[in-house]
CSV table of C-alpha atoms and ligand atoms in Angstrom, one decimal:
chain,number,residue,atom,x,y,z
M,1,UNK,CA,-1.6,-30.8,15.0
M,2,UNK,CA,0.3,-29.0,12.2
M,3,UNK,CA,-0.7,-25.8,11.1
M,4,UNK,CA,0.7,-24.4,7.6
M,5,UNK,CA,0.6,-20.6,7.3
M,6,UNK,CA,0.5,-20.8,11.3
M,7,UNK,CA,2.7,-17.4,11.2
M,8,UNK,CA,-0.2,-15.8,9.4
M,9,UNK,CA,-3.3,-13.4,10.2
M,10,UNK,CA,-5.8,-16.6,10.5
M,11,UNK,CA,-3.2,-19.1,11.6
M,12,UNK,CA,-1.7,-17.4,14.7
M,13,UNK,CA,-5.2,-16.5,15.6
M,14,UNK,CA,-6.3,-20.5,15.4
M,15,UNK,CA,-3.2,-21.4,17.0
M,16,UNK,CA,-4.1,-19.5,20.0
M,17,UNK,CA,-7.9,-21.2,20.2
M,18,UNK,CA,-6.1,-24.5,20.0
M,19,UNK,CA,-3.6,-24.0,22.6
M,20,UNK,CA,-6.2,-22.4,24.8
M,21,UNK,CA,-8.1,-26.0,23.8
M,22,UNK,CA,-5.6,-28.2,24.9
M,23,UNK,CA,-3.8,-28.7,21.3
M,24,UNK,CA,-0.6,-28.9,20.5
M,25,UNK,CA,0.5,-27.6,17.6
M,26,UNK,CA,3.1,-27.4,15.2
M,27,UNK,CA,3.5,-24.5,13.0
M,28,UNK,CA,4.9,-24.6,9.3
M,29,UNK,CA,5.5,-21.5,7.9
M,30,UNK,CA,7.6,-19.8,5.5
M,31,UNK,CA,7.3,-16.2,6.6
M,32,UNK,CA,6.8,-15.3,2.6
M,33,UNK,CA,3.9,-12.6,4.2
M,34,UNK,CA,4.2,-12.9,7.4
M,35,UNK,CA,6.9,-12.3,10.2
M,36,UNK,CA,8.7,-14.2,13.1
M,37,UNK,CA,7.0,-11.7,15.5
M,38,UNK,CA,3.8,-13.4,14.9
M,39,UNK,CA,4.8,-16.4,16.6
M,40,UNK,CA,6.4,-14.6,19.3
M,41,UNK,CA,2.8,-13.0,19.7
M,42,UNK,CA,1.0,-16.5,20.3
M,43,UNK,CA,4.0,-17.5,22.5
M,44,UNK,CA,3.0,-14.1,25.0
M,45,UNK,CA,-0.4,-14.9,24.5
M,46,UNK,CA,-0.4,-18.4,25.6
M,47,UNK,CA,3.0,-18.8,27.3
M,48,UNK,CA,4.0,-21.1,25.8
M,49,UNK,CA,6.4,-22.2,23.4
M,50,UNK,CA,5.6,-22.8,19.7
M,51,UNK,CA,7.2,-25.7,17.4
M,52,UNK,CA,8.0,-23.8,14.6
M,53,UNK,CA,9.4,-24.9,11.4
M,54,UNK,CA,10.5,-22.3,8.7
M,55,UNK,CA,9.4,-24.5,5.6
M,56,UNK,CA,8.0,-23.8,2.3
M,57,UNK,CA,5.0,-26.5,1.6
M,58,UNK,CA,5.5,-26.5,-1.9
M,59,UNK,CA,8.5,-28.3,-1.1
M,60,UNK,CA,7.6,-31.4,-0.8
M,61,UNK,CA,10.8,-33.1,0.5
M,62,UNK,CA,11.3,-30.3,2.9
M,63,UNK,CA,7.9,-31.1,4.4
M,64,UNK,CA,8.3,-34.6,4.3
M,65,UNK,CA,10.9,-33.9,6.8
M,66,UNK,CA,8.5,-32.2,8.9
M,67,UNK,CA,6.0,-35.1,8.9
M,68,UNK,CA,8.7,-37.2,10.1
M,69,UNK,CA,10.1,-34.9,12.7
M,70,UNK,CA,6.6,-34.7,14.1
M,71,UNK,CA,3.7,-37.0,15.5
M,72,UNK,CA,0.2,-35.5,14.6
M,73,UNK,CA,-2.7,-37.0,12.6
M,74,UNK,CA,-4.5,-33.6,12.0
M,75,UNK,CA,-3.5,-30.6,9.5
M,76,UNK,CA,-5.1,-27.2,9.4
M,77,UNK,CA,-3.9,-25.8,5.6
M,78,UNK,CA,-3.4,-21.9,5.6
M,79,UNK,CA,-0.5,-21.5,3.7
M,80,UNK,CA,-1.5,-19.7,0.8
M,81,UNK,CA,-1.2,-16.6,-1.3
M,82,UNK,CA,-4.7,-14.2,-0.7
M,83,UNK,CA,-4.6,-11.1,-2.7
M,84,UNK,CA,-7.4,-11.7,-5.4
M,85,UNK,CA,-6.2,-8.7,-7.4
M,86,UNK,CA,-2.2,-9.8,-7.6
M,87,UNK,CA,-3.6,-13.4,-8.6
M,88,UNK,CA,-5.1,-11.9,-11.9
M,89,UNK,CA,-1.8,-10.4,-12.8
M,90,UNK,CA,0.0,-13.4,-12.2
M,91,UNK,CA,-2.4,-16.3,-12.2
M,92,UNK,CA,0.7,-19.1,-12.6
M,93,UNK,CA,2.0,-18.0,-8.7
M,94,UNK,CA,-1.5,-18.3,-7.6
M,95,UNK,CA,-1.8,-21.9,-9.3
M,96,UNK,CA,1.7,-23.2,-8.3
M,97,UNK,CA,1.8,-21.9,-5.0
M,98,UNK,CA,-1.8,-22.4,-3.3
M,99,UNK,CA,-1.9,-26.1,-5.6
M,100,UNK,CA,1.0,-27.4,-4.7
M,101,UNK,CA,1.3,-26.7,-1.0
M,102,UNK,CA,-2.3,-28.2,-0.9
M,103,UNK,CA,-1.5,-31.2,-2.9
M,104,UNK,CA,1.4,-31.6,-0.8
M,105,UNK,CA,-0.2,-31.8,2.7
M,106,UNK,CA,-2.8,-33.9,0.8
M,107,UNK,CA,-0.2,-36.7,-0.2
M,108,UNK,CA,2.1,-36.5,2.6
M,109,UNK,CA,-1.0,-37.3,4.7
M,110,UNK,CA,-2.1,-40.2,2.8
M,111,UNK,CA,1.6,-41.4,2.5
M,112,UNK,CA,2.0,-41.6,6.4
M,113,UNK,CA,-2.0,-42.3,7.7
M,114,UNK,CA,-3.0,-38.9,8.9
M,115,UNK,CA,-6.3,-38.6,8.5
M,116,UNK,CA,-7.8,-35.1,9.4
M,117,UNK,CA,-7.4,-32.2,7.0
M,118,UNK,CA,-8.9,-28.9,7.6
M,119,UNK,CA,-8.9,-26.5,4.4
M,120,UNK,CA,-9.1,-22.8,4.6
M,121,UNK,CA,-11.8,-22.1,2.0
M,122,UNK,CA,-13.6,-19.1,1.2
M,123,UNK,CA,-16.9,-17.3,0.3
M,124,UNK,CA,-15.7,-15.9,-2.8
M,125,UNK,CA,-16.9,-19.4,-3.8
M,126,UNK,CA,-20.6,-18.1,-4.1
M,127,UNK,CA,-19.7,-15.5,-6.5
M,128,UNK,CA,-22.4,-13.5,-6.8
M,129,UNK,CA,-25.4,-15.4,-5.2
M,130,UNK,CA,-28.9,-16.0,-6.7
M,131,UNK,CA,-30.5,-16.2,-3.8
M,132,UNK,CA,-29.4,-15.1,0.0
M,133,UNK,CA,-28.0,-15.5,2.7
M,134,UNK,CA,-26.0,-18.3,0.9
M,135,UNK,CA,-26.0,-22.0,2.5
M,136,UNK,CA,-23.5,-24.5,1.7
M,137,UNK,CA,-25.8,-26.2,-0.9
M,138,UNK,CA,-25.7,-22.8,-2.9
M,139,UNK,CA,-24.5,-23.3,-6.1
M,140,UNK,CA,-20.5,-22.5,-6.7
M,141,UNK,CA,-20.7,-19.5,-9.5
M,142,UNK,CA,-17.3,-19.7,-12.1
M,143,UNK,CA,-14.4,-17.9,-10.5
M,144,UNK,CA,-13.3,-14.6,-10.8
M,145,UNK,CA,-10.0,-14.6,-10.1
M,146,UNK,CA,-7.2,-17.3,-10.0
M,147,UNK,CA,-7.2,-16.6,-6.6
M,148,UNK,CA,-10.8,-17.8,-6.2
M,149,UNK,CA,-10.2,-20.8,-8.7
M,150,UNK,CA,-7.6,-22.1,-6.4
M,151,UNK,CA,-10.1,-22.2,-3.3
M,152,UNK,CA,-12.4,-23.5,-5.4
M,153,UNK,CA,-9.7,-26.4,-6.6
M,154,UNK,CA,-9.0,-27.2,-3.8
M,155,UNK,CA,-11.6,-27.9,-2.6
M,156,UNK,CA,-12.4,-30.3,-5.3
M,157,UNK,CA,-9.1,-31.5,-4.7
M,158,UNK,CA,-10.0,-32.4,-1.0
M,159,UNK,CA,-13.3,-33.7,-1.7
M,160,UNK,CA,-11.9,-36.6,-4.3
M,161,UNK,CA,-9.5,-37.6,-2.1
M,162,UNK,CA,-11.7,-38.1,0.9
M,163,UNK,CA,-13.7,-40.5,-1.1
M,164,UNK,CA,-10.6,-42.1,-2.6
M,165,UNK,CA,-8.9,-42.8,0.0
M,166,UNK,CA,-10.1,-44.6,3.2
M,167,UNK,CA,-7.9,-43.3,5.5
M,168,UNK,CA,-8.4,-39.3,5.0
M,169,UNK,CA,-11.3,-37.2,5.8
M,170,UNK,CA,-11.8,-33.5,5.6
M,171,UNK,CA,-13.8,-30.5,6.3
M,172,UNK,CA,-13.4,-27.0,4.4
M,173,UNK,CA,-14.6,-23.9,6.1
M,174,UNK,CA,-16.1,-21.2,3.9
M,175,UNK,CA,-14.6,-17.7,5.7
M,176,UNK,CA,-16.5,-14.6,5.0
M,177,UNK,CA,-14.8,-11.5,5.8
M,178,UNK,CA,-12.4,-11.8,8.8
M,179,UNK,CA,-11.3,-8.7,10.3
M,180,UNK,CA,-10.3,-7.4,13.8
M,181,UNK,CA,-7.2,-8.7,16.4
M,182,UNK,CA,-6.8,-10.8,19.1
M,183,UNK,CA,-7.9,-8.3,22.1
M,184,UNK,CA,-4.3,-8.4,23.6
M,185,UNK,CA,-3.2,-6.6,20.8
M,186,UNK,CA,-0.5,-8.7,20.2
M,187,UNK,CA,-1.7,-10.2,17.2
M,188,UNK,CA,-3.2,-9.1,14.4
M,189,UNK,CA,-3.3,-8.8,10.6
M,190,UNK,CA,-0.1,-7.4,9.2
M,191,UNK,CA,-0.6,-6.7,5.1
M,192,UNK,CA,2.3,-5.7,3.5
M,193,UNK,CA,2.6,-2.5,1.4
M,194,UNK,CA,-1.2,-1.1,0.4
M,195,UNK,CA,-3.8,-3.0,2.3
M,196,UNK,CA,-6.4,-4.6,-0.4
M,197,UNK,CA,-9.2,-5.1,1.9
M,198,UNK,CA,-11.4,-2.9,4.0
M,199,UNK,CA,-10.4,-2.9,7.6
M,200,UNK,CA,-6.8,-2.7,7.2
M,201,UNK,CA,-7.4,-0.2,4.9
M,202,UNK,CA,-9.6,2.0,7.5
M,203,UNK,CA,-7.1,1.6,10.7
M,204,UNK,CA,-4.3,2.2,8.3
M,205,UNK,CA,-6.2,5.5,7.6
M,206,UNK,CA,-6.8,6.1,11.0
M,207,UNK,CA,-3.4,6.4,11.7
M,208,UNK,CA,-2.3,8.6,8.9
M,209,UNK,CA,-0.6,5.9,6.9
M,210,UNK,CA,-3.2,6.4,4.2
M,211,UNK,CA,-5.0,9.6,3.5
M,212,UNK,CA,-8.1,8.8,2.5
M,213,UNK,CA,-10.6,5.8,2.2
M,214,UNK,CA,-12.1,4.9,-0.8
M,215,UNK,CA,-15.4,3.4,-1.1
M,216,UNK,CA,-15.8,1.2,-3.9
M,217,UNK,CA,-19.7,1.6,-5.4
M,218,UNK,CA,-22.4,3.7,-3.6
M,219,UNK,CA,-24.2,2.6,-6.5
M,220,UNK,CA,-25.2,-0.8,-5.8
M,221,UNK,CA,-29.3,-1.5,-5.1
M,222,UNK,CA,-28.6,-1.8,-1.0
M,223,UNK,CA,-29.9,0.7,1.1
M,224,UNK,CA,-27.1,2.7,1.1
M,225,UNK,CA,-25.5,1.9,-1.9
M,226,UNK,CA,-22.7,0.5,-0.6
M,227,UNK,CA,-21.5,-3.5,-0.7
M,228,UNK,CA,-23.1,-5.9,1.9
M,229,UNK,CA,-20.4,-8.6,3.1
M,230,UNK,CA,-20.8,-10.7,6.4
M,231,UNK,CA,-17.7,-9.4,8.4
M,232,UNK,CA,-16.5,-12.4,11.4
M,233,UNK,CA,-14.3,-11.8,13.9
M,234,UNK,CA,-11.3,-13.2,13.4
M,235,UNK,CA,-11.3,-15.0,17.4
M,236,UNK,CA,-15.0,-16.1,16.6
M,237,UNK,CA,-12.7,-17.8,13.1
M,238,UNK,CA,-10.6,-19.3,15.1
M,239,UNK,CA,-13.3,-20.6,17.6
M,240,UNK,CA,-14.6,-22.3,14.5
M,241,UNK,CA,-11.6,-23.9,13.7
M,242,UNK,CA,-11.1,-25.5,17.3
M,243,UNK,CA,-14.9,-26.8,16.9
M,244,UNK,CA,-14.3,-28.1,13.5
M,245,UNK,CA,-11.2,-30.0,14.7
M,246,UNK,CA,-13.4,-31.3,17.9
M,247,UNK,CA,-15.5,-33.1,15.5
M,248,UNK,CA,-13.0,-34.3,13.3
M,249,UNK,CA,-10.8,-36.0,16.4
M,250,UNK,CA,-14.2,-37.0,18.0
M,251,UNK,CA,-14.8,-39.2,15.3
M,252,UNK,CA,-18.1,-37.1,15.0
M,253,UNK,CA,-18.0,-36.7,10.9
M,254,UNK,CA,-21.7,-37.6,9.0
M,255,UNK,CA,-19.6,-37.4,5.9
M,256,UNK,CA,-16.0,-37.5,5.0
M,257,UNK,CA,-15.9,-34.4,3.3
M,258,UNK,CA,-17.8,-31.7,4.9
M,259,UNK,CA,-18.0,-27.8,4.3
M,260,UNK,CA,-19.0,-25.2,6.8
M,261,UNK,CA,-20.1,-21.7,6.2
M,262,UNK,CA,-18.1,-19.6,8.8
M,263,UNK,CA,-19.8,-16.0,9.0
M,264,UNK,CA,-21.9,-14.3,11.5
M,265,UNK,CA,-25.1,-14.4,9.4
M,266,UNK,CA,-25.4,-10.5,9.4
M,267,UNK,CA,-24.8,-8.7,6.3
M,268,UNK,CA,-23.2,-4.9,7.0
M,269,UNK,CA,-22.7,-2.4,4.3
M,270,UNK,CA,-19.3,-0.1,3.9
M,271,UNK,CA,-20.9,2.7,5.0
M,272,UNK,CA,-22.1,1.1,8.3
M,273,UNK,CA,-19.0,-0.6,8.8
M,274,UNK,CA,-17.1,3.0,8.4
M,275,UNK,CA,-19.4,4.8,10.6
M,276,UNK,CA,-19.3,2.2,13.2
M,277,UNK,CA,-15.9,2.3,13.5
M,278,UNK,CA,-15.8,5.7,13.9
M,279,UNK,CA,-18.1,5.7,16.4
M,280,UNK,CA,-16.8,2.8,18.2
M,281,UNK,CA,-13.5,4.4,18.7
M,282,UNK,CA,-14.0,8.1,18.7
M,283,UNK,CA,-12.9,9.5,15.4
M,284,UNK,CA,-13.2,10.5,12.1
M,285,UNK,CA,-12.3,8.7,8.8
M,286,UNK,CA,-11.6,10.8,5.7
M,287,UNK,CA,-13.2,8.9,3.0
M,288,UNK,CA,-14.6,9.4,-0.6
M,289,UNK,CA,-17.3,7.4,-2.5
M,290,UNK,CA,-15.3,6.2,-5.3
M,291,UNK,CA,-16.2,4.0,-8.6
M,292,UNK,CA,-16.8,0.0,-8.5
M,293,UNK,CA,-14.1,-1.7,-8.2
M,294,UNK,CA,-13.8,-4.3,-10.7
M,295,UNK,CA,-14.4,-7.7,-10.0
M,296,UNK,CA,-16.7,-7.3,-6.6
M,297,UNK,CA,-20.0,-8.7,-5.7
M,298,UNK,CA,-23.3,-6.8,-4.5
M,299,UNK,CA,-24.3,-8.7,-1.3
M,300,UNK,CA,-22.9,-12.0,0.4
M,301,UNK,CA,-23.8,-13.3,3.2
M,302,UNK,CA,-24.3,-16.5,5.1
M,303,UNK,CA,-26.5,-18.6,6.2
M,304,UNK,CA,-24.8,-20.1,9.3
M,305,UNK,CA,-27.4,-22.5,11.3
M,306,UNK,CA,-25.5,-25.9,9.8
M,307,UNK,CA,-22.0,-24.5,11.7
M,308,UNK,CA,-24.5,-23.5,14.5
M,309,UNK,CA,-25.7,-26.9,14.5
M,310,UNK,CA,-23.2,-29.5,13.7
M,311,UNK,CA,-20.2,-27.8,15.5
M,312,UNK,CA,-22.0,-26.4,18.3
M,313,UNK,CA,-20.5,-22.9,17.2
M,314,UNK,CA,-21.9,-19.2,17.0
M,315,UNK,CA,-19.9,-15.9,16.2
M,316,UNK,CA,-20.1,-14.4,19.6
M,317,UNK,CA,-18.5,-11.1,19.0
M,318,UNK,CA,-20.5,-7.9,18.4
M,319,UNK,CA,-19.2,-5.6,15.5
M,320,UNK,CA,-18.1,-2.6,18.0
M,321,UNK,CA,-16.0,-4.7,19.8
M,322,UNK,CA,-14.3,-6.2,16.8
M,323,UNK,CA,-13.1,-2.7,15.2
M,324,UNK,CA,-12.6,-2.1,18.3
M,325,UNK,CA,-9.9,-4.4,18.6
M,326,UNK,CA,-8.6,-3.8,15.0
M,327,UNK,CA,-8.1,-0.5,15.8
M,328,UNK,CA,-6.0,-1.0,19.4
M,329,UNK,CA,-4.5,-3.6,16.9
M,330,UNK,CA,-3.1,-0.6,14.3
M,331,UNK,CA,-2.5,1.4,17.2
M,332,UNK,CA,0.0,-1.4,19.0
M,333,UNK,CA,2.1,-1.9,15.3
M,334,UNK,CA,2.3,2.1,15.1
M,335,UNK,CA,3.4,2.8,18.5
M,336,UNK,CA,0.5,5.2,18.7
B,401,UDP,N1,-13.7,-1.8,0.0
B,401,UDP,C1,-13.7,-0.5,-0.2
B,401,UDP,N2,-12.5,0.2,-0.1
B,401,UDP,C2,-11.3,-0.4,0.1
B,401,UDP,C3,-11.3,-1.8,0.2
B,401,UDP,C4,-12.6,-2.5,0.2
B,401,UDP,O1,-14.8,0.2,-0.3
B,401,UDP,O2,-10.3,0.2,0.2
B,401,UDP,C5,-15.0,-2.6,-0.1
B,401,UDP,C6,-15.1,-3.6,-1.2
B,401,UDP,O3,-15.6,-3.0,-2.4
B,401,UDP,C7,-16.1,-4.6,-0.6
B,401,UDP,C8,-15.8,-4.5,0.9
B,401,UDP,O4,-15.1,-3.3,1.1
B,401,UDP,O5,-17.4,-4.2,-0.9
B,401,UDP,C9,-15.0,-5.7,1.4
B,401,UDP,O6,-13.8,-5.7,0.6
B,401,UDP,P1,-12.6,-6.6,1.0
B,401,UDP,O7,-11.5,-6.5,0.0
B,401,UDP,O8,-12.2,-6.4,2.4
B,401,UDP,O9,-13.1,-8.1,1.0
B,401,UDP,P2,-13.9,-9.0,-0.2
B,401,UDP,O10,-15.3,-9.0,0.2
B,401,UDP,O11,-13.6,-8.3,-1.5
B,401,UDP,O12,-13.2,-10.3,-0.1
């Protein structure tokens, strides 16, 4: 199976649940944020070897060879640019980079009869919900960001040409918030410069990288005033991916395009999520309530029983042992 983006924090994680499954894979990857060392992580983990080429998917010619270098009839599509923040600055990156690469994969497959195609989608989908936890038939609320509009695009995208074309079917999975490491320690999410999101942002404060934690909003009408998200471990993800591909390869498909909601089902606030962390692994976090920041929601969460129920999957992994491992995670890329 190819896997675009395979060098990244979700991809090497998935690559390691496929392996471990009895796939093969192929990853494509053009290191733009992410590193060589990633796949040499997966290869300790699994001992084995990875097919690697280094290959942007927005060129299509360059991918083409790939498809013709390599037998597979299933794609999982990471390859994209994430940081929601960065796509509102530059919104044309965002479109050319995460719409092309997608359209790419999507033509190429058609062009040579490959018929599965997994899409990494998102739950910044949902927006802001009416009504929670959000299932898949929840509305999709305008975009924010660029960012957000390409998931949402592509998803469109993926969904017209299922029922277009005869001879490719698809699934997206909706991630909530994926944090932790693999519990080797030998991979993990590796942002470049200031970490955007949460986690990486707490162990990178943890080890003195950053000097203090901001939270954004104690204002909000939760309990604690803090933002409720639905935080997955990022092996439970990758779990999700193998099941996903288990149906599509089994033929086991009600529909040809299908989505999935890939969370745990539990909503957690900052605050807990700080304080668990700290007591999980022993210390303490400087951090400051700080204003909104622009551009979040209140509360998502998600409703997972149709992932539960059609892929025969569940998030497995408990909260303590998931910043658990994103801590030994920090602490293995530091040399602490
Ligand atoms: N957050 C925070 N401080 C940070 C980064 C994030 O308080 O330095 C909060 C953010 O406001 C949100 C939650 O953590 O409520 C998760 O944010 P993240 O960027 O990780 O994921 P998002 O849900 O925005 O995709």
């Amino acid at each position: 199976m190819l896997v675009s983006g395979g060098a990244g924090y979700i991809g090497t994680h998935t690559c390691v649940a496929l392996i471990e499954a009895g796939y093969d894979v192929v990853v494509v990857d053009n290191f733009s944020n992410s590193e060589a060392s990633a796949i040499k992580g997966v290869e300790q983990i699994t001992g084995r070897d990875i097919a690697f080429e280094q290959v942007d998917t927005c060129d299509i010619e360059a991918l083409r060879g790939v498809f013709l270098r390599h037998e597979f009839d299933t794609v999982i599509h990471f390859a994209a640019f994430k940081a929601v923040g960065e796509s509102v600055a530059e919104p044309l990156k965002y479109y050319m980079n995460n719409l092309t690469s997608f359209m790419n994969v999507c033509a190429l497959m058609k062009e040579y009869g490959r018929p599965n195609i997994l899409f990494s989608s998102s739950a910044t989908v949902y927006g802001e919900p009416d009504a929670l936890p959000v299932t898949e038939q929840s509305p999709r609320q305008p975009a924010t960001s660029p960012y957000g509009n390409t998931k949402q695009m592509c998803e469109d995208i993926l969904r017209d040409c299922c029922h277009a074309y005869d001879g490719v079917d698809g699934i997206a999975l909706r991630y909530f918030n994926p944090i932790g490491a693999h519990p080797s320690a030998l991979i993990g999410e590796l942002p470049r410069g200031v970490p955007n999101n949460l986690v990486p942002f707490i162990t990178q404060t943890a080890a003195g990288i950053r000097e203090c934690l901001s939270i954004f909003g104690s204002d909000y009408p939760t309990a604690d005033g803090t933002c409720l998200r639905d935080y997955i471990d990022v092996v439970d993800l990758a779990e999700a991916h193998v099941a996903a591909i288990n149906r599509m390869v089994g033929g086991k498909m009600e529909e040809k395009y299908e989505i999935f909601n890939i969370g745990t089902g539990r909503p957690v606030s900052v605050l807990e999520l700080v304080n668990t962390f700290e007591r999980v692994n022993g210390l303490k976090l400087n951090y400051k309530m700080a204003p909104r920041r622009t551009g979040d929601v209140c509360s998502v969460w998600a409703d997972t029983s149709l992932a539960n129920s059609e892929l025969g999957w569940k998030a497995r992994r408990s909260l303590d042992e998931t910043l658990a491992s994103a801590w030994a995670w920090e602490k293995h890329v530091r040399n602490i």
